[in-house]
Amino acid sequence: MSIDKAIAPIDRVISGIQPVVAQPSGSPLADSGDSFVSILRGQMDDLVALQDNAAQMQQALAAGQIDDLSQVVMAVQKADLALNFALQLRNKVIEAYQEVTRMQV
C-alpha cells in the first residue's frame, strides 16, 4: 500500500479540524511552518526507509554479502520498533477521534 493511500483518510479528517488555540509566535511549531500532515508523511517515509533497509540487509545476509549478523539484527529491530510505535500512535489517534465524536455539543 502506498503512503498516499494510507494517509488519505487522515488528510480528510485533519482538513476538517480547525485549530482551537493559536500557537504563540515564539513556539517551535508556529515557526517551523510544517503542518501535521507533512510531519506525518515524513515520519511514514522514514518508517518505509527503515523497513526497506532491513529487507535489503536480510537479502544481503542470505546471499552471503554480509558477515556481521548484528548489523542485520539491529536493522530489523529498528524497523520493528518504528512499526510498533506507528501502530500505537495510530491506535491513540483513532481512540482520540472516537472520543471526540462521542462528545455532545
JSON list of N, CA and C in Angstrom, two decimals, residues 8-9 12 16 18 20-21 28 38 41 46 54 56 67-68 74 77 80 87 90 98 104:
[
{"chain": "A", "resi": 8, "resn": "ALA", "atom": "N", "xyz": [-4.45, 9.19, 3.12]},
{"chain": "A", "resi": 8, "resn": "ALA", "atom": "CA", "xyz": [-5.61, 9.91, 2.58]},
{"chain": "A", "resi": 8, "resn": "ALA", "atom": "C", "xyz": [-6.76, 10.05, 3.57]},
{"chain": "A", "resi": 9, "resn": "PRO", "atom": "N", "xyz": [-7.17, 8.99, 4.30]},
{"chain": "A", "resi": 9, "resn": "PRO", "atom": "CA", "xyz": [-8.26, 9.18, 5.27]},
{"chain": "A", "resi": 9, "resn": "PRO", "atom": "C", "xyz": [-7.88, 10.16, 6.38]},
{"chain": "A", "resi": 12, "resn": "ARG", "atom": "N", "xyz": [-8.28, 13.77, 5.16]},
{"chain": "A", "resi": 12, "resn": "ARG", "atom": "CA", "xyz": [-9.67, 14.25, 5.17]},
{"chain": "A", "resi": 12, "resn": "ARG", "atom": "C", "xyz": [-10.10, 14.65, 6.57]},
{"chain": "A", "resi": 16, "resn": "GLY", "atom": "N", "xyz": [-10.65, 18.92, 8.12]},
{"chain": "A", "resi": 16, "resn": "GLY", "atom": "CA", "xyz": [-11.87, 19.44, 8.72]},
{"chain": "A", "resi": 16, "resn": "GLY", "atom": "C", "xyz": [-11.67, 19.99, 10.11]},
{"chain": "A", "resi": 18, "resn": "GLN", "atom": "N", "xyz": [-10.17, 22.60, 12.68]},
{"chain": "A", "resi": 18, "resn": "GLN", "atom": "CA", "xyz": [-9.61, 23.94, 12.79]},
{"chain": "A", "resi": 18, "resn": "GLN", "atom": "C", "xyz": [-8.88, 24.05, 14.12]},
{"chain": "A", "resi": 20, "resn": "VAL", "atom": "N", "xyz": [-7.92, 25.09, 17.66]},
{"chain": "A", "resi": 20, "resn": "VAL", "atom": "CA", "xyz": [-8.71, 25.68, 18.73]},
{"chain": "A", "resi": 20, "resn": "VAL", "atom": "C", "xyz": [-7.92, 26.80, 19.40]},
{"chain": "A", "resi": 21, "resn": "VAL", "atom": "N", "xyz": [-6.65, 26.57, 19.62]},
{"chain": "A", "resi": 21, "resn": "VAL", "atom": "CA", "xyz": [-5.80, 27.55, 20.28]},
{"chain": "A", "resi": 21, "resn": "VAL", "atom": "C", "xyz": [-4.66, 27.89, 19.32]},
{"chain": "A", "resi": 28, "resn": "PRO", "atom": "N", "xyz": [8.02, 26.61, 18.70]},
{"chain": "A", "resi": 28, "resn": "PRO", "atom": "CA", "xyz": [8.69, 25.91, 17.60]},
{"chain": "A", "resi": 28, "resn": "PRO", "atom": "C", "xyz": [7.72, 25.46, 16.52]},
{"chain": "A", "resi": 38, "resn": "SER", "atom": "N", "xyz": [2.36, 17.03, 6.86]},
{"chain": "A", "resi": 38, "resn": "SER", "atom": "CA", "xyz": [3.70, 16.93, 6.27]},
{"chain": "A", "resi": 38, "resn": "SER", "atom": "C", "xyz": [4.66, 16.23, 7.23]},
{"chain": "A", "resi": 41, "resn": "ARG", "atom": "N", "xyz": [3.75, 12.55, 7.04]},
{"chain": "A", "resi": 41, "resn": "ARG", "atom": "CA", "xyz": [4.27, 11.96, 5.80]},
{"chain": "A", "resi": 41, "resn": "ARG", "atom": "C", "xyz": [5.77, 11.70, 5.91]},
{"chain": "A", "resi": 46, "resn": "ASP", "atom": "N", "xyz": [10.19, 7.78, 6.60]},
{"chain": "A", "resi": 46, "resn": "ASP", "atom": "CA", "xyz": [11.30, 7.23, 7.39]},
{"chain": "A", "resi": 46, "resn": "ASP", "atom": "C", "xyz": [11.02, 5.78, 7.78]},
{"chain": "A", "resi": 54, "resn": "ALA", "atom": "N", "xyz": [16.03, -2.84, 6.24]},
{"chain": "A", "resi": 54, "resn": "ALA", "atom": "CA", "xyz": [16.06, -4.13, 6.93]},
{"chain": "A", "resi": 54, "resn": "ALA", "atom": "C", "xyz": [15.88, -5.27, 5.93]},
{"chain": "A", "resi": 56, "resn": "GLN", "atom": "N", "xyz": [16.62, -5.25, 2.69]},
{"chain": "A", "resi": 56, "resn": "GLN", "atom": "CA", "xyz": [17.83, -5.34, 1.88]},
{"chain": "A", "resi": 56, "resn": "GLN", "atom": "C", "xyz": [18.96, -6.02, 2.64]},
{"chain": "A", "resi": 67, "resn": "ASP", "atom": "N", "xyz": [28.70, -10.34, 6.62]},
{"chain": "A", "resi": 67, "resn": "ASP", "atom": "CA", "xyz": [29.22, -11.33, 7.58]},
{"chain": "A", "resi": 67, "resn": "ASP", "atom": "C", "xyz": [28.76, -11.04, 9.01]},
{"chain": "A", "resi": 68, "resn": "ASP", "atom": "N", "xyz": [28.48, -9.78, 9.30]},
{"chain": "A", "resi": 68, "resn": "ASP", "atom": "CA", "xyz": [28.14, -9.38, 10.67]},
{"chain": "A", "resi": 68, "resn": "ASP", "atom": "C", "xyz": [26.62, -9.47, 10.88]},
{"chain": "A", "resi": 74, "resn": "MET", "atom": "N", "xyz": [20.14, -5.49, 14.18]},
{"chain": "A", "resi": 74, "resn": "MET", "atom": "CA", "xyz": [19.87, -4.10, 14.58]},
{"chain": "A", "resi": 74, "resn": "MET", "atom": "C", "xyz": [18.93, -3.41, 13.60]},
{"chain": "A", "resi": 77, "resn": "GLN", "atom": "N", "xyz": [15.43, -4.83, 14.11]},
{"chain": "A", "resi": 77, "resn": "GLN", "atom": "CA", "xyz": [14.86, -4.34, 15.37]},
{"chain": "A", "resi": 77, "resn": "GLN", "atom": "C", "xyz": [14.43, -2.88, 15.24]},
{"chain": "A", "resi": 80, "resn": "ASP", "atom": "N", "xyz": [11.25, -2.86, 13.32]},
{"chain": "A", "resi": 80, "resn": "ASP", "atom": "CA", "xyz": [10.16, -3.40, 14.13]},
{"chain": "A", "resi": 80, "resn": "ASP", "atom": "C", "xyz": [9.70, -2.39, 15.18]},
{"chain": "A", "resi": 87, "resn": "LEU", "atom": "N", "xyz": [2.07, 1.98, 14.90]},
{"chain": "A", "resi": 87, "resn": "LEU", "atom": "CA", "xyz": [0.78, 1.33, 15.18]},
{"chain": "A", "resi": 87, "resn": "LEU", "atom": "C", "xyz": [0.16, 1.86, 16.48]},
{"chain": "A", "resi": 90, "resn": "ARG", "atom": "N", "xyz": [-1.13, 5.32, 15.79]},
{"chain": "A", "resi": 90, "resn": "ARG", "atom": "CA", "xyz": [-2.39, 5.23, 15.04]},
{"chain": "A", "resi": 90, "resn": "ARG", "atom": "C", "xyz": [-3.54, 4.86, 15.97]},
{"chain": "A", "resi": 98, "resn": "GLN", "atom": "N", "xyz": [-12.41, 8.93, 18.15]},
{"chain": "A", "resi": 98, "resn": "GLN", "atom": "CA", "xyz": [-13.66, 8.33, 18.60]},
{"chain": "A", "resi": 98, "resn": "GLN", "atom": "C", "xyz": [-14.18, 9.04, 19.84]},
{"chain": "A", "resi": 104, "resn": "GLN", "atom": "N", "xyz": [-20.81, 15.37, 23.30]},
{"chain": "A", "resi": 104, "resn": "GLN", "atom": "CA", "xyz": [-22.07, 16.04, 22.97]},
{"chain": "A", "resi": 104, "resn": "GLN", "atom": "C", "xyz": [-21.84, 17.54, 22.97]}
]
